[in-house]
Short mmCIF file of C-alpha atoms in Angstrom, two decimals:
data_model
loop_
_atom_site.label_atom_id
_atom_site.label_comp_id
_atom_site.label_asym_id
_atom_site.label_seq_id
_atom_site.Cartn_x
_atom_site.Cartn_y
_atom_site.Cartn_z
CA MET A 1 -49.55 -122.62 96.07
CA SER A 2 -48.73 -123.26 92.45
CA GLU A 3 -48.70 -126.97 92.04
CA THR A 4 -48.47 -129.91 89.84
CA VAL A 5 -48.92 -133.25 91.45
CA GLN A 6 -47.12 -136.14 89.83
CA GLU A 7 -46.63 -139.74 90.67
CA TRP A 8 -43.07 -140.80 91.27
CA ALA A 9 -42.25 -144.09 89.69
CA GLY A 10 -41.56 -146.63 92.37
CA ASP A 11 -42.67 -144.39 95.22
CA VAL A 12 -46.14 -144.43 96.69
CA ARG A 13 -45.85 -140.85 97.87
CA PRO A 14 -47.12 -138.25 95.39
CA ALA A 15 -44.37 -135.86 94.35
CA VAL A 16 -45.35 -132.22 94.35
CA VAL A 17 -43.77 -129.76 92.02
CA GLY A 18 -44.04 -126.03 92.57
CA THR A 19 -43.69 -123.76 95.52
CA CYS A 20 -45.45 -123.38 98.85
CA GLN A 21 -45.71 -120.35 101.07
CA VAL A 22 -44.47 -121.04 104.58
CA ASP A 23 -45.59 -118.67 107.31
CA VAL A 24 -43.69 -118.85 110.58
CA ASN A 25 -45.08 -117.47 113.84
CA ARG A 26 -47.95 -115.51 112.33
CA SER A 27 -45.99 -113.79 109.57
CA THR A 28 -42.88 -113.08 111.64
CA ARG A 29 -41.14 -114.84 108.76
CA ARG A 30 -42.65 -115.81 105.41
CA PHE A 31 -40.89 -117.52 102.57
CA ALA A 32 -41.53 -119.52 99.44
CA ALA A 33 -40.15 -123.05 99.42
CA GLN A 34 -39.87 -125.77 96.86
CA ALA A 35 -42.67 -128.26 97.36
CA GLY A 36 -41.87 -131.89 97.98
CA GLN A 37 -39.04 -131.30 100.44
CA PRO A 38 -39.20 -131.88 104.19
CA LEU A 39 -40.13 -128.79 106.19
CA LEU A 40 -36.92 -129.20 108.22
CA LYS A 41 -34.80 -128.73 105.10
CA ALA A 42 -36.92 -125.82 103.87
CA LEU A 43 -36.47 -124.07 107.20
CA GLU A 44 -32.71 -124.74 107.20
CA ARG A 45 -32.47 -123.14 103.77
CA GLN A 46 -33.98 -120.03 105.34
CA ASN A 47 -31.47 -120.18 108.20
CA ILE A 48 -34.14 -121.31 110.62
CA PHE A 49 -32.56 -124.16 112.53
CA ILE A 50 -34.77 -126.57 114.41
CA PRO A 51 -32.77 -128.92 116.66
CA SER A 52 -32.51 -132.41 115.21
CA ALA A 53 -30.23 -135.29 116.14
CA CYS A 54 -31.18 -138.21 113.93
CA GLY A 55 -30.57 -136.82 110.47
CA GLY A 56 -34.22 -136.52 109.52
CA ARG A 57 -35.14 -140.11 110.22
CA GLY A 58 -38.05 -139.22 112.50
CA ILE A 59 -36.45 -141.00 115.42
CA CYS A 60 -35.20 -138.32 117.81
CA ARG A 61 -38.46 -136.28 117.86
CA GLN A 62 -36.55 -133.08 118.50
CA CYS A 63 -37.82 -131.24 115.44
CA LYS A 64 -41.38 -130.73 116.64
CA VAL A 65 -43.26 -127.76 115.19
CA LYS A 66 -46.88 -126.77 115.66
CA VAL A 67 -48.88 -126.55 112.45
CA LEU A 68 -51.61 -123.94 112.54
CA GLN A 69 -52.82 -124.45 108.99
CA GLY A 70 -51.92 -126.70 106.06
CA GLY A 71 -49.53 -129.59 106.31
CA GLY A 72 -52.01 -132.33 105.48
CA ALA A 73 -52.46 -135.43 107.56
CA PRO A 74 -49.63 -136.68 109.78
CA SER A 75 -47.61 -139.46 108.22
CA PRO A 76 -47.64 -142.95 109.73
CA VAL A 77 -44.18 -142.22 111.14
CA GLU A 78 -45.51 -139.16 112.96
CA ILE A 79 -48.58 -141.04 114.21
CA ASN A 80 -46.22 -143.67 115.57
CA ARG A 81 -43.79 -141.23 117.16
CA LEU A 82 -45.97 -138.42 118.49
CA SER A 83 -48.26 -138.62 121.49
CA PRO A 84 -52.03 -138.35 120.96
CA ALA A 85 -51.91 -135.01 122.81
CA ASP A 86 -49.24 -133.70 120.43
CA LEU A 87 -51.16 -134.89 117.39
CA GLU A 88 -54.35 -133.33 118.74
CA ALA A 89 -52.50 -130.03 119.22
CA GLY A 90 -51.24 -130.03 115.64
CA VAL A 91 -47.66 -130.88 116.51
CA ARG A 92 -45.70 -132.37 113.62
CA LEU A 93 -42.16 -133.55 113.00
CA ALA A 94 -40.49 -131.07 110.66
CA CYS A 95 -38.30 -133.80 109.20
CA GLN A 96 -41.34 -135.88 108.22
CA LEU A 97 -43.67 -133.14 107.05
CA GLN A 98 -43.31 -132.96 103.26
CA LEU A 99 -44.27 -129.57 101.87
CA GLN A 100 -47.29 -130.06 99.67
CA GLN A 101 -49.35 -126.95 100.34
CA ASP A 102 -49.12 -123.54 101.92
CA LEU A 103 -48.33 -123.86 105.58
CA GLN A 104 -48.58 -121.84 108.78
CA ILE A 105 -46.42 -123.02 111.63
CA GLU A 106 -45.50 -121.93 115.11
CA ILE A 107 -42.06 -122.46 116.63
CA ASP A 108 -40.21 -121.21 119.68
CA PRO A 109 -39.53 -117.53 118.79
CA GLU A 110 -35.96 -117.96 119.98
CA LEU A 111 -35.32 -120.33 117.10
CA LEU A 112 -35.72 -117.39 114.73
CA THR A 113 -32.61 -115.78 116.17
CA ILE A 114 -30.56 -118.88 115.48
CA ARG A 115 -28.05 -118.64 112.67
CA ASP A 116 -25.49 -120.75 110.97
CA TYR A 117 -21.88 -119.69 111.63
CA ALA A 118 -18.65 -120.47 109.86
CA ALA A 119 -15.71 -120.56 112.25
CA VAL A 120 -12.10 -121.54 112.43
CA VAL A 121 -10.29 -123.24 115.29
CA GLN A 122 -7.98 -120.73 116.89
CA GLU A 123 -6.56 -122.73 119.76
CA ILE A 124 -7.02 -126.05 121.49
CA THR A 125 -5.94 -126.22 125.11
CA THR A 126 -5.65 -129.33 127.23
CA LEU A 127 -7.31 -128.61 130.57
CA THR A 128 -7.26 -132.08 132.14
CA HIS A 129 -6.53 -135.64 131.08
CA ASP A 130 -9.95 -135.77 129.37
CA ILE A 131 -11.10 -132.17 128.97
CA ARG A 132 -10.01 -129.63 126.38
CA ARG A 133 -10.95 -126.08 125.56
CA PHE A 134 -11.64 -125.32 121.91
CA GLN A 135 -11.42 -121.65 121.02
CA LEU A 136 -13.15 -120.80 117.77
CA ARG A 137 -13.02 -117.55 115.83
CA LEU A 138 -16.16 -116.69 113.90
CA ILE A 139 -15.69 -116.00 110.23
CA GLU A 140 -19.20 -115.48 108.85
CA PRO A 141 -21.10 -113.91 110.47
CA LYS A 142 -18.28 -112.49 112.53
CA MET A 143 -20.32 -111.77 115.63
CA LEU A 144 -22.50 -113.93 117.87
CA ARG A 145 -24.97 -112.48 120.33
CA PHE A 146 -25.84 -114.92 123.07
CA ARG A 147 -26.79 -115.06 126.70
CA PRO A 148 -24.33 -116.84 128.96
CA GLY A 149 -25.72 -120.30 129.67
CA GLN A 150 -26.78 -120.91 126.08
CA TYR A 151 -25.31 -123.55 123.81
CA MET A 152 -24.41 -124.05 120.16
CA GLN A 153 -24.76 -127.04 117.89
CA LEU A 154 -21.50 -128.11 116.33
CA TYR A 155 -21.70 -129.71 112.91
CA VAL A 156 -19.33 -132.65 112.90
CA PRO A 157 -18.29 -133.56 109.36
CA ILE A 158 -17.49 -137.05 108.16
CA TYR A 159 -14.03 -137.99 109.42
CA PRO A 160 -11.91 -141.12 108.97
CA GLY A 161 -13.91 -144.02 110.36
CA SER A 162 -17.21 -142.14 110.57
CA SER A 163 -20.06 -142.59 108.16
CA ASP A 164 -22.35 -139.61 108.61
CA PRO A 165 -22.13 -135.94 109.48
CA ILE A 166 -23.83 -135.23 112.80
CA ASN A 167 -24.40 -132.33 115.14
CA ARG A 168 -23.91 -132.14 118.88
CA SER A 169 -24.61 -129.45 121.46
CA TYR A 170 -21.97 -127.69 123.56
CA SER A 171 -22.35 -124.88 126.09
CA ILE A 172 -20.61 -121.64 125.30
CA ALA A 173 -17.84 -120.88 127.78
CA SER A 174 -16.64 -117.58 126.36
CA ASP A 175 -17.16 -113.96 127.29
CA PRO A 176 -20.26 -112.56 125.52
CA VAL A 177 -18.43 -109.28 124.99
CA ARG A 178 -15.88 -111.02 122.77
CA ALA A 179 -18.56 -111.65 120.19
CA ASN A 180 -16.25 -112.96 117.48
CA ARG A 181 -15.13 -115.85 119.64
CA VAL A 182 -16.81 -119.02 120.85
CA ASP A 183 -15.14 -121.25 123.42
CA PHE A 184 -16.25 -124.76 124.23
CA ILE A 185 -15.06 -126.91 127.12
CA ILE A 186 -15.45 -130.50 126.00
CA ARG A 187 -14.91 -133.72 127.85
CA ARG A 188 -13.99 -136.79 125.85
CA VAL A 189 -16.84 -139.30 125.84
CA LEU A 190 -15.98 -142.96 125.45
CA ASN A 191 -17.05 -143.88 121.92
CA GLY A 192 -18.55 -140.42 121.46
CA THR A 193 -18.93 -139.58 117.79
CA SER A 194 -18.40 -135.87 118.22
CA THR A 195 -15.70 -135.95 120.87
CA THR A 196 -13.70 -138.50 118.87
CA PHE A 197 -13.69 -135.94 116.08
CA CYS A 198 -12.84 -133.03 118.37
CA PHE A 199 -10.05 -134.81 120.24
CA ASP A 200 -8.52 -136.93 117.49
CA TYR A 201 -9.06 -135.02 114.27
CA LEU A 202 -9.75 -131.36 114.95
CA ARG A 203 -6.66 -129.15 114.66
CA SER A 204 -5.86 -125.45 114.87
CA ALA A 205 -6.93 -123.50 111.77
CA ASP A 206 -9.52 -126.12 110.79
CA ALA A 207 -12.82 -124.75 109.54
CA LEU A 208 -16.08 -125.60 111.34
CA HIS A 209 -19.77 -124.82 111.17
CA LEU A 210 -22.02 -124.08 114.11
CA SER A 211 -25.59 -123.02 114.68
CA GLY A 212 -27.17 -121.31 117.62
CA PRO A 213 -27.47 -119.96 120.16
CA TYR A 214 -29.97 -122.31 121.81
CA GLY A 215 -31.30 -122.81 125.31
CA ASP A 216 -32.84 -120.93 128.17
CA PHE A 217 -30.36 -121.67 130.97
CA ARG A 218 -29.38 -118.17 132.08
CA LEU A 219 -28.76 -115.97 135.07
CA SER A 220 -31.73 -114.16 136.52
CA ASP A 221 -31.71 -110.38 136.34
CA GLY A 222 -32.27 -109.92 140.04
CA ALA A 223 -29.88 -109.26 142.88
CA SER A 224 -30.24 -112.62 144.59
CA ASP A 225 -27.23 -114.40 145.99
CA ILE A 226 -25.89 -117.05 143.62
CA LEU A 227 -24.69 -120.57 144.19
CA PHE A 228 -22.99 -122.15 141.18
CA ILE A 229 -22.39 -125.90 141.32
CA ALA A 230 -20.61 -127.70 138.51
CA GLY A 231 -18.33 -130.57 137.63
CA GLY A 232 -16.24 -131.40 134.59
CA SER A 233 -17.29 -129.66 131.38
CA GLY A 234 -20.19 -128.17 133.33
CA MET A 235 -17.66 -125.42 133.99
CA ALA A 236 -18.44 -123.95 130.54
CA PRO A 237 -21.71 -122.05 131.03
CA ILE A 238 -20.70 -121.00 134.53
CA GLN A 239 -17.50 -119.45 133.19
CA SER A 240 -19.52 -117.51 130.63
CA MET A 241 -21.90 -116.32 133.36
CA LEU A 242 -18.94 -115.16 135.43
CA HIS A 243 -17.72 -113.12 132.46
CA GLN A 244 -21.18 -111.59 132.25
CA MET A 245 -21.10 -110.73 135.96
CA LYS A 246 -17.68 -109.16 135.57
CA ASN A 247 -18.81 -107.15 132.55
CA THR A 248 -21.80 -105.81 134.46
CA HIS A 249 -19.81 -105.14 137.66
CA SER A 250 -22.09 -107.48 139.54
CA GLN A 251 -22.07 -107.17 143.30
CA ARG A 252 -24.09 -110.34 143.84
CA LYS A 253 -22.75 -112.60 146.53
CA THR A 254 -21.65 -115.66 144.58
CA THR A 255 -20.18 -119.01 145.57
CA PHE A 256 -18.99 -121.54 142.99
CA LEU A 257 -18.59 -125.15 144.15
CA PHE A 258 -16.65 -127.10 141.52
CA GLY A 259 -16.28 -130.83 142.05
CA GLY A 260 -13.76 -133.31 140.72
CA ASN A 261 -13.06 -136.93 141.54
CA THR A 262 -9.32 -136.40 141.80
CA VAL A 263 -6.95 -133.45 141.89
CA ARG A 264 -6.28 -133.91 138.18
CA ASP A 265 -9.97 -133.27 137.44
CA ILE A 266 -9.77 -129.73 138.79
CA PHE A 267 -8.89 -127.09 136.20
CA MET A 268 -8.96 -123.35 135.47
CA LEU A 269 -7.86 -122.50 138.98
CA GLU A 270 -5.98 -119.42 137.80
CA GLU A 271 -8.95 -118.11 135.84
CA MET A 272 -11.21 -118.61 138.84
CA ARG A 273 -8.77 -116.86 141.17
CA GLN A 274 -8.78 -113.95 138.72
CA PHE A 275 -12.58 -113.83 138.88
CA GLU A 276 -12.24 -113.69 142.66
CA LYS A 277 -10.15 -110.56 142.20
CA ASP A 278 -12.49 -109.04 139.61
CA LEU A 279 -15.76 -109.80 141.37
CA PRO A 280 -15.87 -108.40 144.90
CA ASN A 281 -18.30 -110.96 146.28
CA PHE A 282 -17.23 -114.08 144.41
CA ARG A 283 -15.71 -117.15 146.02
CA PHE A 284 -14.48 -120.24 144.15
CA ILE A 285 -14.36 -123.50 146.08
CA PRO A 286 -12.91 -126.53 144.29
CA ILE A 287 -13.73 -129.86 145.93
CA VAL A 288 -11.85 -133.12 145.39
CA ALA A 289 -13.47 -136.45 146.22
CA ASN A 290 -10.35 -138.62 146.29
CA VAL A 291 -7.04 -137.08 147.31
CA ASP A 292 -4.13 -139.41 146.66
CA ALA A 293 -1.39 -139.77 149.25
CA GLY A 294 1.10 -137.91 147.06
CA ASP A 295 -1.18 -134.96 146.34
CA THR A 296 -0.60 -131.66 148.07
CA TRP A 297 -4.27 -130.71 148.00
CA THR A 298 -5.25 -128.45 150.86
CA GLY A 299 -8.73 -127.52 149.69
CA GLU A 300 -12.15 -129.01 150.34
CA ARG A 301 -12.52 -132.77 150.17
CA GLY A 302 -15.41 -135.12 149.55
CA LEU A 303 -18.33 -135.32 147.17
CA VAL A 304 -19.79 -132.07 145.93
CA THR A 305 -23.09 -133.06 147.54
CA GLU A 306 -21.36 -133.40 150.90
CA ALA A 307 -19.81 -129.96 150.41
CA VAL A 308 -23.25 -128.54 149.69
CA LYS A 309 -24.51 -130.06 152.95
CA ARG A 310 -21.54 -128.59 154.82
CA LEU A 311 -21.10 -125.21 153.24
CA VAL A 312 -24.44 -123.99 151.93
CA GLN A 313 -26.96 -122.23 154.11
CA PRO A 314 -29.69 -121.26 151.68
CA GLY A 315 -31.38 -118.04 152.63
CA PRO A 316 -34.58 -116.90 150.98
CA ALA A 317 -32.60 -114.86 148.44
CA LEU A 318 -30.34 -117.65 147.18
CA GLU A 319 -30.54 -118.95 143.62
CA ALA A 320 -28.70 -122.12 142.61
CA TYR A 321 -27.35 -122.77 139.11
CA LEU A 322 -26.21 -126.33 138.44
CA CYS A 323 -24.37 -127.73 135.49
CA GLY A 324 -22.88 -131.17 135.17
CA SER A 325 -23.75 -134.81 134.83
CA PRO A 326 -27.36 -135.87 135.42
CA GLY A 327 -26.43 -137.84 138.54
CA MET A 328 -24.61 -134.90 140.08
CA ILE A 329 -27.52 -132.59 139.32
CA ASP A 330 -30.16 -134.96 140.68
CA ALA A 331 -28.18 -135.61 143.86
CA THR A 332 -27.48 -131.91 144.39
CA VAL A 333 -31.07 -130.85 143.77
CA ALA A 334 -32.14 -133.39 146.39
CA VAL A 335 -29.68 -131.96 148.92
CA LEU A 336 -30.78 -128.40 148.22
CA ALA A 337 -34.42 -129.40 148.52
CA ARG A 338 -33.72 -130.99 151.90
CA LYS A 339 -32.13 -127.71 152.93
CA GLY A 340 -35.39 -125.97 152.15
CA MET A 341 -34.68 -124.48 148.73
CA SER A 342 -37.74 -124.32 146.52
CA ASP A 343 -37.69 -125.67 142.97
CA GLU A 344 -38.25 -122.20 141.53
CA ARG A 345 -34.86 -121.07 142.77
CA ILE A 346 -32.89 -124.02 141.43
CA PHE A 347 -31.85 -123.81 137.77
CA PHE A 348 -29.94 -126.48 135.96
CA ASP A 349 -28.63 -127.45 132.59
CA LYS A 350 -28.72 -131.22 132.33
CA PHE A 351 -28.12 -130.90 128.62
CA SER A 352 -30.65 -133.60 127.91
CA MET B 1 -47.31 -151.20 113.47
CA PRO B 2 -47.78 -148.63 110.70
CA GLY B 3 -45.12 -145.94 110.79
CA ALA B 4 -42.81 -147.91 113.05
CA PRO B 5 -39.29 -147.98 111.68
CA THR B 6 -38.56 -151.03 109.57
CA MET B 7 -35.75 -153.40 110.48
CA ARG B 8 -33.87 -152.06 107.47
CA GLN B 9 -34.17 -148.46 108.73
CA ILE B 10 -33.08 -149.48 112.22
CA GLU B 11 -30.07 -151.37 110.87
CA GLU B 12 -29.15 -148.44 108.65
CA LEU B 13 -29.12 -146.10 111.64
CA MET B 14 -27.23 -148.62 113.77
CA ARG B 15 -24.52 -149.23 111.20
CA CYS B 16 -23.73 -145.53 110.82
CA ASP B 17 -22.32 -143.44 113.64
CA ARG B 18 -24.98 -140.82 114.05
CA ILE B 19 -25.57 -141.95 117.62
CA VAL B 20 -22.25 -143.48 118.73
CA ALA B 21 -18.85 -143.62 117.09
CA GLY B 22 -18.52 -146.79 115.05
CA GLY B 23 -22.24 -147.58 115.32
CA PHE B 24 -23.75 -150.55 117.11
CA PHE B 25 -22.56 -153.39 114.90
CA GLY B 26 -18.77 -153.20 115.09
CA ASN B 27 -17.44 -155.58 112.46
CA ASP B 28 -20.45 -157.87 112.72
CA ILE B 29 -21.94 -158.50 109.30
CA ARG B 30 -24.90 -160.54 110.56
CA PRO B 31 -28.36 -159.02 110.22
CA LEU B 32 -29.81 -157.48 113.37
CA GLU B 33 -32.38 -160.23 113.86
CA GLU B 34 -29.68 -162.89 113.64
CA ILE B 35 -27.55 -161.19 116.30
CA VAL B 36 -30.53 -160.86 118.64
CA GLN B 37 -31.58 -164.46 118.08
CA ALA B 38 -28.09 -165.83 118.65
CA ASP B 39 -27.72 -163.94 121.93
CA ALA B 40 -31.20 -165.00 123.02
CA ALA B 41 -30.23 -168.61 122.38
CA THR B 42 -27.11 -168.19 124.52
CA LEU B 43 -29.17 -166.81 127.37
CA LYS B 44 -31.72 -169.59 127.06
CA ALA B 45 -29.00 -172.20 127.26
CA LEU B 46 -27.77 -170.55 130.46
CA LYS B 47 -31.32 -170.38 131.85
CA ALA B 48 -31.10 -166.63 132.14
CA THR B 49 -33.11 -163.81 130.63
CA SER B 50 -32.21 -160.43 129.26
CA ASP B 51 -34.59 -158.90 131.78
CA GLN B 52 -32.71 -160.50 134.68
CA LEU B 53 -29.45 -159.10 133.37
CA ALA B 54 -30.92 -155.64 132.77
CA GLN B 55 -32.36 -155.48 136.30
CA ARG B 56 -29.01 -156.47 137.80
CA MET B 57 -27.17 -153.95 135.64
CA LYS B 58 -29.61 -151.23 136.73
CA ALA B 59 -29.27 -152.17 140.38
CA LEU B 60 -25.47 -151.93 140.19
CA ARG B 61 -25.70 -148.59 138.40
CA ASP B 62 -28.12 -147.25 140.99
CA LEU B 63 -25.82 -148.41 143.74
CA GLY B 64 -22.92 -146.44 142.29
CA LEU B 65 -24.76 -143.31 141.19
CA PRO B 66 -24.80 -141.48 144.54
CA TYR B 67 -21.01 -141.75 144.73
CA LEU B 68 -20.56 -139.53 141.67
CA GLY B 69 -17.64 -141.19 139.94
CA ASN B 70 -16.09 -142.87 142.96
CA THR B 71 -15.63 -146.60 143.36
CA VAL B 72 -17.97 -148.33 145.76
CA ALA B 73 -18.25 -151.93 146.98
CA ALA B 74 -21.29 -153.59 145.46
CA GLY B 75 -21.36 -156.87 147.34
CA GLU B 76 -20.84 -160.37 145.97
CA GLY B 77 -17.22 -159.56 145.27
CA LEU B 78 -17.96 -156.68 142.91
CA GLU B 79 -17.23 -152.97 142.95
CA VAL B 80 -18.73 -150.34 140.69
CA ARG B 81 -17.92 -146.85 139.54
CA ILE B 82 -20.20 -144.60 137.54
CA ASP B 83 -18.89 -142.31 134.86
CA GLU B 84 -21.30 -139.71 133.54
CA ASN B 85 -21.22 -137.29 130.69
CA ARG B 86 -23.66 -134.58 129.80
CA GLY B 87 -26.25 -135.26 127.14
CA THR B 88 -28.43 -138.15 126.06
CA LEU B 89 -28.49 -140.85 123.43
CA ILE B 90 -31.60 -141.87 121.54
CA CYS B 91 -32.56 -145.50 121.22
CA PRO B 92 -31.73 -146.58 117.65
CA PHE B 93 -34.83 -148.79 117.58
CA GLY B 94 -36.92 -145.63 117.32
CA ASP B 95 -38.97 -146.30 120.44
CA GLY B 96 -38.61 -142.66 121.45
CA THR B 97 -36.58 -143.30 124.59
CA ARG B 98 -33.53 -141.21 125.49
CA HIS B 99 -30.77 -142.36 127.79
CA PHE B 100 -28.22 -140.46 129.81
CA LYS B 101 -24.58 -140.98 128.92
CA THR B 102 -24.01 -142.88 132.12
CA ILE B 103 -21.44 -145.66 132.08
CA THR B 104 -21.22 -148.26 134.83
CA HIS B 105 -17.78 -149.79 135.35
CA CYS B 106 -18.04 -153.07 137.21
CA ARG B 107 -14.99 -154.95 138.54
CA ARG B 108 -14.75 -158.35 140.17
CA LEU B 109 -12.31 -158.11 143.03
CA ALA B 110 -11.21 -161.76 142.91
CA ASP B 111 -9.67 -161.62 139.46
CA GLY B 112 -9.85 -157.96 138.46
CA ARG B 113 -12.17 -158.72 135.57
CA GLN B 114 -13.98 -155.59 134.44
CA ARG B 115 -16.99 -154.91 132.29
CA ARG B 116 -18.70 -151.66 131.48
CA TRP B 117 -22.12 -150.77 130.21
CA SER B 118 -24.01 -147.63 129.32
CA ASP B 119 -27.59 -146.78 130.20
CA LEU B 120 -28.35 -147.33 126.53
CA ASN B 121 -26.87 -150.85 126.82
CA ILE B 122 -29.28 -151.59 129.64
CA HIS B 123 -32.23 -150.37 127.62
CA LEU B 124 -31.16 -152.23 124.46
CA ILE B 125 -30.87 -155.46 126.43
CA GLU B 126 -34.07 -155.00 128.41
CA ALA B 127 -36.34 -153.71 125.67
CA HIS B 128 -34.83 -155.23 122.54
CA GLY B 129 -32.64 -158.14 123.61
CA PHE B 130 -29.76 -156.50 121.76
CA PHE B 131 -26.22 -156.83 123.15
CA GLU B 132 -24.67 -155.00 120.12
CA GLY B 133 -22.57 -156.50 117.35
CA GLN B 134 -19.24 -158.30 117.62
CA GLY B 135 -16.28 -155.92 117.70
CA CYS B 136 -18.39 -153.02 118.88
CA ALA B 137 -16.85 -151.04 121.75
CA PHE B 138 -19.92 -151.57 123.91
CA ARG B 139 -20.69 -155.14 122.86
CA LEU B 140 -21.52 -157.26 125.92
CA GLU B 141 -21.22 -161.03 125.73
CA PRO B 142 -24.35 -162.52 127.27
CA ALA B 143 -22.52 -165.52 128.72
CA ASP B 144 -19.89 -163.25 130.20
CA LEU B 145 -22.49 -161.03 131.83
CA VAL B 146 -24.41 -164.00 133.19
CA GLU B 147 -21.28 -165.33 134.85
CA LEU B 148 -20.21 -161.97 136.26
CA LEU B 149 -23.57 -160.60 137.34
CA LEU B 150 -25.82 -163.57 137.92
CA LEU B 151 -23.06 -165.78 139.34
CA ARG B 152 -23.77 -168.74 137.06
#
């Protein structure tokens, strides 16, 4: 590196002027970066997006990278936040690692496919009393390649009453073939920073920024029977997977159990009935826990876990894909395990 | 401890809305330590502890969790309902813990009084003695909780 080390007045940390060479994944990517900046920022400037939720404060610990060479000693913040095993293995927090010398790092290779996208809101659809679908059209780049099950990070700008921009993750609900479009199914969260923005401030034609795709929740390539189980906005990745199955003319025997507390929590019935027509071996079963006296619900009733007990007979070829709240997933995994399903055949996206 | 976030850094994160809309202070202008000390004094006067409250809050949450969003009788004149969202929230104190977006709604049948708390509330009370600032959407009044949950 070319360097000049200076002392910053009023700051105990030496400021470094010059550039460093950053090598990512053994020369898969190499770039020069201004010294003195956090590695997280330097990577972002190269369109390499490492997940981070705390705005570079070293609190969320999501931005871990493995340093193979360079990087200097971990900062006190990193020593405090990282486990001894992580520190021993060379793991660092990208938001805390100040570039001071040439650096070789290792990150999940999938992060190198992640890009920043400019998009515009095309349509917002109310699906239930607390769930909406947000259809976005990509502007630059115009196309997104993703695997159904993956998610994007939505950059939430400062809006009236908020103090900081943030980012939050949402599963992609859209058809991967329609690569210029990204759909999210979002449930309003009480006091949620991002959902307050999405529900109260976001309007059609508004511009947005996203990054992604992230995540490894995806359908297997095999021919196993499939059991989808979801509730609420957990519908999103399952819908995208169903598009994928339709696009590939999948013949896999597939059952989708979708749970809601009341009839008004059940949505996208028409879309699911259409999938039943398009996919020869697909069956959609909505389940309502509490049917009010005035409701004309004739479908399955009870908790989704009770429906799993009643309706699912897991054979050796069955794979289960779960998406929903942590409690629903934990309870359903327990039921499936009691029915003899092995962990290796149960996949879930707790979004944690 | 070296590297641990300073009180100033914690307050800065809590007063912005990177983690929850509106932050953790509401319209409370008191410093964090003052809020914690005032609530601790309230608990002491009531001969209760934050740990007692946190354990009771956890027990009620755990009672409601298997019912996946449906109301269930919790004994002692209470009923609970659990509302869950996907995702997690980090603890703003920088202790590295993450908490599911699980909200427990607790209602006293006798008078209909309701209180709600998140998993992060439970952790903040148990680990940090923090009930959030006045005016905050998830502020819990210690005296109120003691009366509702510990029957004092």
